[in-house]
Coordinates of C-alpha atoms in Angstrom, one line a residue:
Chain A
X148 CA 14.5 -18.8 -23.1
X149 CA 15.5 -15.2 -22.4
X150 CA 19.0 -13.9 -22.7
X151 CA 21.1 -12.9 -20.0
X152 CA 21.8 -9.4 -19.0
X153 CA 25.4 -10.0 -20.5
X154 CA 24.2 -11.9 -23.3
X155 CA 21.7 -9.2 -23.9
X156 CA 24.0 -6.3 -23.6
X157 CA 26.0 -7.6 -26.5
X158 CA 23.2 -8.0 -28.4
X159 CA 21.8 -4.9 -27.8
X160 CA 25.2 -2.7 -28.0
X161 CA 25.1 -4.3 -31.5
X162 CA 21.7 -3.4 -32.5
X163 CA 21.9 0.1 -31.5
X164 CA 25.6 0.8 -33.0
X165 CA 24.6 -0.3 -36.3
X166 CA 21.4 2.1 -36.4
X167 CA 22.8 5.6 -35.3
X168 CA 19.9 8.5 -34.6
X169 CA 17.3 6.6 -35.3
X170 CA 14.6 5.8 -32.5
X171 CA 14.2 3.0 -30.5
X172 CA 11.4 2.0 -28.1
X173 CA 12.0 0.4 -25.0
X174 CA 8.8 -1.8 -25.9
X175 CA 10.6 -2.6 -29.1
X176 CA 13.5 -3.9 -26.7
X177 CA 11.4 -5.3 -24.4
X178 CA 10.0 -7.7 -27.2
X179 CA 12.7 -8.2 -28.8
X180 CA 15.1 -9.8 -25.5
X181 CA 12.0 -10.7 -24.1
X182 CA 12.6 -8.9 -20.6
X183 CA 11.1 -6.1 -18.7
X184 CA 10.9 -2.5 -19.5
X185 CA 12.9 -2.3 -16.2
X186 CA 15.9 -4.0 -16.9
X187 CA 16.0 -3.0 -20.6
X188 CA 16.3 0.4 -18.9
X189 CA 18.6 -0.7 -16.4
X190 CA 21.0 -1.9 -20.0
X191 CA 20.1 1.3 -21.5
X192 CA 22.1 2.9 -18.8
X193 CA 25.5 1.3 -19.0
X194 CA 25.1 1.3 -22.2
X195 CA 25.0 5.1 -22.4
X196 CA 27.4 4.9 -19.7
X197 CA 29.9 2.7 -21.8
X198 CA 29.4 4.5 -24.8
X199 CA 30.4 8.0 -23.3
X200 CA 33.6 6.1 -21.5
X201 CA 34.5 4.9 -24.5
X202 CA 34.2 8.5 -26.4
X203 CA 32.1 7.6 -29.3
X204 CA 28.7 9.6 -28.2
X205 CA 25.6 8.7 -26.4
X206 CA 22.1 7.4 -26.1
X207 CA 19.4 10.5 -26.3
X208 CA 16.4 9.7 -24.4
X209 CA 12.9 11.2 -26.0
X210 CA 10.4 10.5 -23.4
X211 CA 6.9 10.6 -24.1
X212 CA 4.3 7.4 -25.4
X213 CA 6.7 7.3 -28.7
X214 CA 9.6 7.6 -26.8
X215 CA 12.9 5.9 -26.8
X216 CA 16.4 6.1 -27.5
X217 CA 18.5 7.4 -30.1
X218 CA 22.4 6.9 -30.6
X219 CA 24.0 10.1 -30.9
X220 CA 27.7 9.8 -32.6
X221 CA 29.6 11.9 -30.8
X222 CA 33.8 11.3 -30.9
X223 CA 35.6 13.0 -28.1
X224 CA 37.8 15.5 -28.5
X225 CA 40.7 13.2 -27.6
X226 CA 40.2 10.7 -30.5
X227 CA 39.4 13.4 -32.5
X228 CA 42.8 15.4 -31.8
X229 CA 44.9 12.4 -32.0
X230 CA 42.9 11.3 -35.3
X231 CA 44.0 14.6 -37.1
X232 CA 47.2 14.8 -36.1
X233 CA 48.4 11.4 -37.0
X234 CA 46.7 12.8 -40.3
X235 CA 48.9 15.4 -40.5
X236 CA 51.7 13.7 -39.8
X237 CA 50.5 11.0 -42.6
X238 CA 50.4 13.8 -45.3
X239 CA 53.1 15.9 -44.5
X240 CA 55.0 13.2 -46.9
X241 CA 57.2 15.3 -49.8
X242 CA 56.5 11.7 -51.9
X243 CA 52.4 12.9 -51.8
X244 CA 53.8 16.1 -53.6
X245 CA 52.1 16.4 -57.1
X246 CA 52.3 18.8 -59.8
X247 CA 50.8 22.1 -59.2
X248 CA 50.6 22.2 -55.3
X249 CA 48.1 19.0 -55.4
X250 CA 48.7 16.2 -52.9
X251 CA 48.3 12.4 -53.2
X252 CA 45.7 11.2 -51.1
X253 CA 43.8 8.5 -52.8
X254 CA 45.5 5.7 -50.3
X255 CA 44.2 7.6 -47.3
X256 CA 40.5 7.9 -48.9
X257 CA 41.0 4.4 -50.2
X258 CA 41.7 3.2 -46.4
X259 CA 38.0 2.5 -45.1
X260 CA 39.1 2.2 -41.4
X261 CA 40.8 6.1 -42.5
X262 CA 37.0 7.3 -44.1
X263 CA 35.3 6.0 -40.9
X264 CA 37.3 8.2 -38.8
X265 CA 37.0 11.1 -41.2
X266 CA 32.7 10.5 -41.2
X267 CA 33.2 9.9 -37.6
X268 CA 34.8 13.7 -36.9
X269 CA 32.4 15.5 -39.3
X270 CA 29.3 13.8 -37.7
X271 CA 30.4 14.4 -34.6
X272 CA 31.1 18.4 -35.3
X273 CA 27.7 18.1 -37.6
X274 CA 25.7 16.8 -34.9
X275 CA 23.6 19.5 -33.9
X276 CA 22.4 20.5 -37.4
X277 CA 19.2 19.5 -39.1
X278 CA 20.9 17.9 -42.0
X279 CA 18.2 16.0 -44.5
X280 CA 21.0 14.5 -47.4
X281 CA 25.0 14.6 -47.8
X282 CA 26.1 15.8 -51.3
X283 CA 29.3 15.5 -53.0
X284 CA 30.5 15.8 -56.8
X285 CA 32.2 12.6 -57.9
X286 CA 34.5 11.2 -57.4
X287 CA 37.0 11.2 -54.7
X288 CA 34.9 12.9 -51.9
X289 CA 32.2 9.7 -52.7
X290 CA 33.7 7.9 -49.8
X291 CA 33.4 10.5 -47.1
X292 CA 30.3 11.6 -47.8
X293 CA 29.0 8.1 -47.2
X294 CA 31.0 7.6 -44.4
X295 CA 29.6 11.2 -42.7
X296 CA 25.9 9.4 -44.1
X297 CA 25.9 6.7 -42.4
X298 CA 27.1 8.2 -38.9
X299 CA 24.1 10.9 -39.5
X300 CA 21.7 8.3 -41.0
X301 CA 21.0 10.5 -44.2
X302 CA 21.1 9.7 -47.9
X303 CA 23.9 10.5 -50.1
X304 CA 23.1 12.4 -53.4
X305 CA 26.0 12.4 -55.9
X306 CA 26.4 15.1 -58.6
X307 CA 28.2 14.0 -61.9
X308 CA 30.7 16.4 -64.1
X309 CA 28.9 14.4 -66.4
X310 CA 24.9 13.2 -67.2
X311 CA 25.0 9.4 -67.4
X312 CA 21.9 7.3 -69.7
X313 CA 21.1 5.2 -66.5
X314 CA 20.3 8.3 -64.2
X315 CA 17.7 9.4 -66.1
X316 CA 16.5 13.3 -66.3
X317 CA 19.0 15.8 -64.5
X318 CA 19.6 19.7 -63.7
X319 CA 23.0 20.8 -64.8
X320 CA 25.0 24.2 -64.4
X321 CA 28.2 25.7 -65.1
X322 CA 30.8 26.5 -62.9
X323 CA 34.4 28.1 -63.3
X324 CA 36.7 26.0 -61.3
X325 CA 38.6 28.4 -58.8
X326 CA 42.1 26.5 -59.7
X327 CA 42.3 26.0 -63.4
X328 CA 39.2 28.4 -64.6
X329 CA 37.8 26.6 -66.9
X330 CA 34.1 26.6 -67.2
X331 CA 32.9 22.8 -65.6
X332 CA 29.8 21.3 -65.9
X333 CA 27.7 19.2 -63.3
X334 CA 24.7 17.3 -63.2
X335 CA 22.3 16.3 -60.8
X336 CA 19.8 13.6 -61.4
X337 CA 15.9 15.1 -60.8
X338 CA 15.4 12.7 -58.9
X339 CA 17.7 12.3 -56.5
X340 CA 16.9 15.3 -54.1
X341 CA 14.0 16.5 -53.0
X342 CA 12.9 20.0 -53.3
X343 CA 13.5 22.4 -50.2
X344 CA 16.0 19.5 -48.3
X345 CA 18.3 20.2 -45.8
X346 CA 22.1 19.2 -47.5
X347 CA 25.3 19.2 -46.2
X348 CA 28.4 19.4 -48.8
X349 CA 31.3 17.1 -48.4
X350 CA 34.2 17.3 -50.1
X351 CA 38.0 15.9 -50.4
X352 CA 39.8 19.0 -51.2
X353 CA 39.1 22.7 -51.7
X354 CA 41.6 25.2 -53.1
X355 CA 39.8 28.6 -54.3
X356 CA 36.3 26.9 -53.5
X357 CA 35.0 26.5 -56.9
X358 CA 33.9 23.3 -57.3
X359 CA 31.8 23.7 -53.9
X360 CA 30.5 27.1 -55.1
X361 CA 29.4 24.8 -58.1
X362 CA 27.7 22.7 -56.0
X363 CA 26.2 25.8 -54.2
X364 CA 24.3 27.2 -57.4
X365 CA 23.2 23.7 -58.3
X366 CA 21.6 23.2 -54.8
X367 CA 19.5 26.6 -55.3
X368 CA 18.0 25.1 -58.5
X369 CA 16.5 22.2 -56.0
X370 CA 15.6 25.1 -53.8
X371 CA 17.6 23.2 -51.1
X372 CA 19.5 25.1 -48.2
X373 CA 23.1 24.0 -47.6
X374 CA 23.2 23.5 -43.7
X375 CA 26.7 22.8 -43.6
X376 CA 29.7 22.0 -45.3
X377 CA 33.1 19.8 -44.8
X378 CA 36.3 19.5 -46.3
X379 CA 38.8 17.0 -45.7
X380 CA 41.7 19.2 -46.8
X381 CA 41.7 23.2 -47.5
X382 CA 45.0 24.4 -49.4
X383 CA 46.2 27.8 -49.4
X384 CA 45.3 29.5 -52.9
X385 CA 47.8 32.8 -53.5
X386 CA 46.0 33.5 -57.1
X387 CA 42.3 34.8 -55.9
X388 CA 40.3 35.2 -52.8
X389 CA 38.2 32.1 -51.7
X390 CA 34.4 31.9 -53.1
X391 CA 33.2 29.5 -49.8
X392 CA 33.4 30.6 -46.2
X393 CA 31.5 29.1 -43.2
X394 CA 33.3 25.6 -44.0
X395 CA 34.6 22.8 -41.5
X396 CA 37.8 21.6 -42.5
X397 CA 40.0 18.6 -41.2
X398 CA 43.3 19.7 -42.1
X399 CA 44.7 22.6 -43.5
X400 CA 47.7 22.2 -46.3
X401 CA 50.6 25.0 -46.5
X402 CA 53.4 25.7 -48.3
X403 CA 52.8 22.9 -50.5
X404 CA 55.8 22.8 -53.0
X405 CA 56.6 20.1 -55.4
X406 CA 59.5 21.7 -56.9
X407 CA 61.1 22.3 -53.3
X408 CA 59.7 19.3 -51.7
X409 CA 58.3 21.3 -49.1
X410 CA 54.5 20.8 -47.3
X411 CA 53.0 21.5 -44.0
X412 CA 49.8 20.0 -42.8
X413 CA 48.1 21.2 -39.5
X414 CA 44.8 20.5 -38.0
X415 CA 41.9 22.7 -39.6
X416 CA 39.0 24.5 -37.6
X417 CA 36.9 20.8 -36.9
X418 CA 38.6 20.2 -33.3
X419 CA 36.5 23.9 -32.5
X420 CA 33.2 22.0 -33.3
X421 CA 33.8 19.1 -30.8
Chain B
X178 CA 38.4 1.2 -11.1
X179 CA 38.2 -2.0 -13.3
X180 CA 34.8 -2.3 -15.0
X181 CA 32.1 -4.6 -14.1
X182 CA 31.7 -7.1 -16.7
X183 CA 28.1 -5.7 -18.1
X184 CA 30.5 -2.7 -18.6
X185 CA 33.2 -4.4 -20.0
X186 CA 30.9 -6.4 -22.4
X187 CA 29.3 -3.0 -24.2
X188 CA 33.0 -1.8 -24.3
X189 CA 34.4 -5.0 -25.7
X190 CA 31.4 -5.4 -28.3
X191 CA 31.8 -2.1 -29.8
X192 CA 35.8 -2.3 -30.2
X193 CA 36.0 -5.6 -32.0
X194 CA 32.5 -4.7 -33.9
X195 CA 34.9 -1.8 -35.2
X196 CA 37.6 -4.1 -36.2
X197 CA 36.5 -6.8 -38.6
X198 CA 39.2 -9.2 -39.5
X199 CA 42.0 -7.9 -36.9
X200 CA 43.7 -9.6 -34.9
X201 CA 42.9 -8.7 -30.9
X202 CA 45.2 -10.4 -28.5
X203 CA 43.8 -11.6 -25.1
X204 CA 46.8 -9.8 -23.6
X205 CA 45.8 -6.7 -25.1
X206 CA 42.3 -7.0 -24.0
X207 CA 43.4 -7.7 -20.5
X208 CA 45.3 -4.4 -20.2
X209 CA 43.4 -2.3 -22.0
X210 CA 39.7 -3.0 -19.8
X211 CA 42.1 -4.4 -16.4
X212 CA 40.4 -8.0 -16.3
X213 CA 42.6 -11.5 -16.1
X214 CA 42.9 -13.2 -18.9
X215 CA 40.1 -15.9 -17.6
X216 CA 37.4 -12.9 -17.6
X217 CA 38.7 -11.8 -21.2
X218 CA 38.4 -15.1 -22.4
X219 CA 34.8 -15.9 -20.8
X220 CA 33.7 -12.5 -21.8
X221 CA 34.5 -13.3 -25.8
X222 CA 32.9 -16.6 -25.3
X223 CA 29.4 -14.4 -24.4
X224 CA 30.5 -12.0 -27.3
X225 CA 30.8 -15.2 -29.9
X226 CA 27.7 -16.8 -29.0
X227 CA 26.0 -13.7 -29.1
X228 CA 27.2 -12.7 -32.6
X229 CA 25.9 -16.1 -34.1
X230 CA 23.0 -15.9 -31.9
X231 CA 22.5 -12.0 -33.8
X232 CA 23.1 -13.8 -37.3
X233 CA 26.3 -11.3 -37.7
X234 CA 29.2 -13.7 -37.9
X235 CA 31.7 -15.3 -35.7
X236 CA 35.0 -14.6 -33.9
X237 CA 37.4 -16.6 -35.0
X238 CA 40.0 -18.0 -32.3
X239 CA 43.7 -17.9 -33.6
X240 CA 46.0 -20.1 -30.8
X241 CA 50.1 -19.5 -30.0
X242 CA 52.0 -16.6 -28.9
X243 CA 50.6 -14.1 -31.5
X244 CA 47.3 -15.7 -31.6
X245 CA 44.0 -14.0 -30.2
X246 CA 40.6 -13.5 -32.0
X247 CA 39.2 -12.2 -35.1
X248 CA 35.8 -10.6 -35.6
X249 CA 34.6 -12.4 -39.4
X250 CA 31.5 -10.6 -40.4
X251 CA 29.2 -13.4 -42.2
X252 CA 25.7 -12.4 -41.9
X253 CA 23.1 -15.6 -41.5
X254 CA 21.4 -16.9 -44.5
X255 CA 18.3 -15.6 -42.8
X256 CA 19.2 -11.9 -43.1
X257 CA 20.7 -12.0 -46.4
X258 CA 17.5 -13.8 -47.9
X259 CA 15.0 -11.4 -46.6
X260 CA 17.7 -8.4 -47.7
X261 CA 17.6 -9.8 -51.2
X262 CA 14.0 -10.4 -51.6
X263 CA 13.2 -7.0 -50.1
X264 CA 15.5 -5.3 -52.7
X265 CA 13.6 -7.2 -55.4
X266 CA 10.6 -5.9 -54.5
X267 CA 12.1 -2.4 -54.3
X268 CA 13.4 -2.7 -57.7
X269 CA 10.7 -4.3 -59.4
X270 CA 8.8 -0.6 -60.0
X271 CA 8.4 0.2 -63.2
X272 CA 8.4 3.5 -62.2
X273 CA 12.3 2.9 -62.2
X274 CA 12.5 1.6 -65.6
X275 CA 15.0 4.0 -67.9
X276 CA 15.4 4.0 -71.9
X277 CA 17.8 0.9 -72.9
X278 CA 16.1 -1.7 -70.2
X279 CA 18.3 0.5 -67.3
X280 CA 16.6 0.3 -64.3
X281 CA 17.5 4.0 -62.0
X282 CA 19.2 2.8 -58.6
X283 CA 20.5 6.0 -57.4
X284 CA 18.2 6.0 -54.3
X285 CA 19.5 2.7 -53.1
X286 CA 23.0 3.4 -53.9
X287 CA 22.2 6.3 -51.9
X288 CA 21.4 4.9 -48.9
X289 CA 23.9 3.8 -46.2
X290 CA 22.2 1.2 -44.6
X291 CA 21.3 -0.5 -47.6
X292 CA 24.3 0.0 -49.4
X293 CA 25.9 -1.6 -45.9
X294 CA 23.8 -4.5 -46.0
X295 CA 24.9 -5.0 -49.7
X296 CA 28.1 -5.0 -48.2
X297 CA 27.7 -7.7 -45.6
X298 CA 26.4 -9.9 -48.3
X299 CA 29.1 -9.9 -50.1
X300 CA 31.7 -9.9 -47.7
X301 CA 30.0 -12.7 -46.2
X302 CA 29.9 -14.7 -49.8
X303 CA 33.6 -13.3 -50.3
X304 CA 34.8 -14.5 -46.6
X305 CA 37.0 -17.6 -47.3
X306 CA 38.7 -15.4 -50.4
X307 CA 42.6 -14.5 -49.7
X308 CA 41.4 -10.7 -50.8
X309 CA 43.7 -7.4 -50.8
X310 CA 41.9 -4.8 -52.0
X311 CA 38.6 -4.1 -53.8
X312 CA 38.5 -2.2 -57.1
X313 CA 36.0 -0.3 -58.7
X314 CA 35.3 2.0 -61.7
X315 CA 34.2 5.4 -61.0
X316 CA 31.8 5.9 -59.5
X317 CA 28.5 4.2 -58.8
X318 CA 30.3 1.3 -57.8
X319 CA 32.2 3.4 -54.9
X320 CA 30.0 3.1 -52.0
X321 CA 29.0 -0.7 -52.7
X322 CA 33.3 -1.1 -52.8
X323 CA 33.5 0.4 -49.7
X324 CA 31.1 -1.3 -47.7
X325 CA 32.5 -4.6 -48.6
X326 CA 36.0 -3.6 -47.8
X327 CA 35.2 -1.8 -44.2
X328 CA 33.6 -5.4 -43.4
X329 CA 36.9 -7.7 -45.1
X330 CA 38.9 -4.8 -43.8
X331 CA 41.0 -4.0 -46.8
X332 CA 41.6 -1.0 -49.1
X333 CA 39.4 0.2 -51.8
X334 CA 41.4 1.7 -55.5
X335 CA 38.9 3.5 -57.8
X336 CA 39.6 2.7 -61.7
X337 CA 38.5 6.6 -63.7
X338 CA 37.6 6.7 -66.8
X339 CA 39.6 9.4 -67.2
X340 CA 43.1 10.8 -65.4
X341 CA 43.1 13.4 -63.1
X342 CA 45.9 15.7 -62.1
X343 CA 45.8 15.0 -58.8
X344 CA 46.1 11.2 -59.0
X345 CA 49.7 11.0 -60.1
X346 CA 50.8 8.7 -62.9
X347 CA 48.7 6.0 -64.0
X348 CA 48.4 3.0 -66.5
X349 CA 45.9 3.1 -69.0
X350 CA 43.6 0.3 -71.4
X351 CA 40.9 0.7 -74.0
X352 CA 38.2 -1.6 -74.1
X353 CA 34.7 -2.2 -75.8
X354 CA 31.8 -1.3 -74.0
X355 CA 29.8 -4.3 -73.8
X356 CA 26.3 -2.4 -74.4
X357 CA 27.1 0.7 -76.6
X358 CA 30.2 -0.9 -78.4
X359 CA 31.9 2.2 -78.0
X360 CA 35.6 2.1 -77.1
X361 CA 36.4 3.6 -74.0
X362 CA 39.1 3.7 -71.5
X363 CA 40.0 2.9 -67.5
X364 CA 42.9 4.5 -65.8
X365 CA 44.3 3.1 -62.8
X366 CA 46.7 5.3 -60.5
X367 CA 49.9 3.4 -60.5
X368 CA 50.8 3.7 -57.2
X369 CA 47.4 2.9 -56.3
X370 CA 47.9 -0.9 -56.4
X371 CA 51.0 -2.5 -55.7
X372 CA 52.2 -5.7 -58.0
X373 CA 51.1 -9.0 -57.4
X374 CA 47.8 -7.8 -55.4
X375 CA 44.7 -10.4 -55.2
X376 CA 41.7 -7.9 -55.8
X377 CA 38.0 -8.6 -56.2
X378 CA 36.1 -6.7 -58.3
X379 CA 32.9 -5.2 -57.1
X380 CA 30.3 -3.1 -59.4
X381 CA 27.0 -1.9 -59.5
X382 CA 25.4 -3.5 -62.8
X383 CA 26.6 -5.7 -65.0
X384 CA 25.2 -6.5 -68.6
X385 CA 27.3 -7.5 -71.8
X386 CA 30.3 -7.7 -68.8
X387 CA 32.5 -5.2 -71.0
X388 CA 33.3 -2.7 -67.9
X389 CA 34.3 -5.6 -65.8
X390 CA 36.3 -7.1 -68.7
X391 CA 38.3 -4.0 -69.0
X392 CA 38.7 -4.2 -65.1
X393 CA 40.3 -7.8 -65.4
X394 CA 43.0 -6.2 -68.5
X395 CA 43.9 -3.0 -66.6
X396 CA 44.2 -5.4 -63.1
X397 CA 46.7 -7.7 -65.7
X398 CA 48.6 -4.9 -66.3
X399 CA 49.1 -4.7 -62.6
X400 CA 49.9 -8.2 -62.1
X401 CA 46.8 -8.3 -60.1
X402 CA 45.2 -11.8 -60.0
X403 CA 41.1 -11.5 -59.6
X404 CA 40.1 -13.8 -56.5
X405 CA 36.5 -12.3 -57.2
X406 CA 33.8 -10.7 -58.7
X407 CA 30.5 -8.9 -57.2
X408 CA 27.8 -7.0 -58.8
X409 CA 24.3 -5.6 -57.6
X410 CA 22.3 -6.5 -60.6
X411 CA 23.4 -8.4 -63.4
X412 CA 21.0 -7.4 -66.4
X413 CA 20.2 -9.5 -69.6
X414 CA 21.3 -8.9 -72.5
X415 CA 20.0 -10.3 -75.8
X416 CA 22.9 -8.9 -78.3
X417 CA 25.6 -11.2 -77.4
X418 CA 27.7 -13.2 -75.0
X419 CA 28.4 -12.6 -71.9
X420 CA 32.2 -12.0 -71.9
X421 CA 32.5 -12.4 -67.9
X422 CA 32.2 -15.5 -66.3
X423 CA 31.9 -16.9 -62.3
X424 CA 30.8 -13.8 -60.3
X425 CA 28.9 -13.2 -57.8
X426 CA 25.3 -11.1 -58.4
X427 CA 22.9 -10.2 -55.7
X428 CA 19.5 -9.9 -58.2
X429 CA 18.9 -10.8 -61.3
X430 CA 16.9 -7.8 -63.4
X431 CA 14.5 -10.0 -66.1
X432 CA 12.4 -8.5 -68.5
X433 CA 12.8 -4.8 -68.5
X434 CA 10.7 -3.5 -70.9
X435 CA 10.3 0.7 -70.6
X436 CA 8.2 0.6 -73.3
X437 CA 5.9 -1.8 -71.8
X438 CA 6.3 -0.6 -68.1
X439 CA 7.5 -4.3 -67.2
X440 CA 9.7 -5.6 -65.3
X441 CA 11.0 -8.4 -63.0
X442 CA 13.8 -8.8 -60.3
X443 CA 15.0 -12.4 -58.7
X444 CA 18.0 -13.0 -56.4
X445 CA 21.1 -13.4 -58.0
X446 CA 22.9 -16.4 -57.1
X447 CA 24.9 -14.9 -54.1
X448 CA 22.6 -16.4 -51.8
X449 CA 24.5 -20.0 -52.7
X450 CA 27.7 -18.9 -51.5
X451 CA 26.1 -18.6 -47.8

């Protein structure tokens, strides 16, 4: 027996939500329900319709024989203002103060509802780019990379400070890491990235840059071209200039001292991307 | 302008869809889209049928003043069989096959919508468990952790093998690696888990059951009582006993030969829990 429209609405609001960009025939839909390409569009429409109302992006249409529609996450500016700022207002916490100008964050990137809404924003300002994999150098930006993944429907490709026996054959460099300057190590599994891909950098936290610079160098030995790149949180770094421009970044962390108990957290340059 | 119900339907699918395991009151519903209580209540009727219909779970009705419903993700036996046997098949290429019977994974643990069906397994075998947070070790565990905590809609805490300045003070344990008999060590960020916490373990691969061991000593250390353990492949391994009991696997790696170029994957027993 076939659904009805409000049966089939749920279903299908389902279906698309859980496979973001990718392309979906109306035939495909029209199977599927078993109903006619007319009303499937007909659904298509308040669905669109729904999902811009609700501020969470919208239904492409690509017309043509292989034509269909794709779901576009796209946050509004509104969630995305009110997201950052109850960030900020979430970090500017003395208690997250650590040692060194460092901040505690590991309850907010341990918060999946929290990651969502941080892959949420960075899709969302990422949207327009031609972005093949998300890369990020373990461990903590892990979670926000997949969560940025799965709103953009890309792989994730870790990179390692360290070459692990179940990865198999990897690339490594060395790096000098902008805040301590020591000279790091990381490793990326051969595998793991094709040659020439489009990659966008995610990270948790950038002080002078180096660790992204890092991952900069190790990119151009895969011959891939970074497309974009996201930080959660950028610090101020007084000791040297910063080695990465042309970055997105959440929030922005000043005056950060753990001797004074001092911090300030305001919105980074994201909310211009929306 | 109160929304048609079609409308309502695609609004109302999404927002509890985003909220696994939270409480939504019919009062809230009622404000939020401007319906009477008797078109919120029909209109969650459709939604419930719909989501067993789709094989994705169930809401769950919670009666009295505070009561409301619950979105509980528990994906159909159906799915999960198919998602298993497909992954088998993925796996079983001896093209994957690594020095010391490893089998490389990083591809799968690399993609989003496989690492989120991996999720929904588990979660779904996990779903009567009185859980509070999922734990991991660094790192290929992390993105299997979070996809079954965004579905039981808890926090994630990342175990490190080794501390990092910007974590904060943390307790530390040695333990024997199961495979290369090596002693190593887990750190756990004390403010990371609070006392008395009922975690489930999740992890990529499992052989001797050493890493998971040293979880269950560092979570003892924390009080922390183990409702549950989940790993991806659980590997076998002729040198000794397996020092972890009652988990939860989702294949079962036979065979692995890299010498020989053989290999075979079955489904783990998580498909019993369903």
């Amino acid at each position: 027996m076939p659904m009805k429209r409000s049966e089939r609405l749920v279903a299908m609001t389902h279906f698309i939500l859980d496979r973001p960009r990718e392309l979906i025939s109306l035939p495909f839909f029209s199977e599927k329900y078993d109903a006619a390409k007319s009303s499937i569009s007909e659904d298509l429409g308040i669905i669109n319709k729904m999902f811009q109302h609700e501020g969470i992006g919208y239904l492409e249409s690509v017309s043509g024989a292989s034509g269909g529609v794709k779901y576009i996450p796209a946050f509004s500016k509104e969630y995305s203002e009110e997201f950052v700022h109850q960030l900020c207002r979430r970090l500017e916490d003395p208690e997250r103060l650590l040692p060194g100008g460092y901040l505690f964050m590991s309850d907010i990137l341990g918060d999946p509802e929290a990651t969502r809404s941080i892959g949420r924003l960075f899709a969302s300002a990422f949207r327009d780019r031609d972005i093949d994999a998300i890369i990020t150098v373990a461990t903590k930006g892990i979670p926000l990379a997949y969560a940025v993944a799965s709103y953009l429907n890309v792989p994730v490709v870790i990179a390692r400070r360290d070459p692990k026996v179940t990865e198999g054959s990897t690339l490594s460099i060395n790096y000098v890491s902008g805040s301590t300057r020591k000279i790091q190590t990381m490793v990326l599994t051969k595998r793991s990235l094709k040659e020439g891909s489009k990659v966008c950098i995610i990270d948790d936290f950038m002080k002078a840059g180096g660790t992204i610079s890092g991952m900069k160098n190790l990119l151009n030995e895969f011959n891939a071209e970074v497309v974009g790149i996201g930080v959660l949180a950028e610090a101020e770094d007084e000791d040297e200039e910063r080695v990465v421009d042309d970055y997105i970044s959440l929030v922005q962390i000043l005056n950060a001292d753990d001797r004074k108990g001092s911090i300030e957290v305001i919105p980074g340059n994201l909310l211009n991307y929306l």
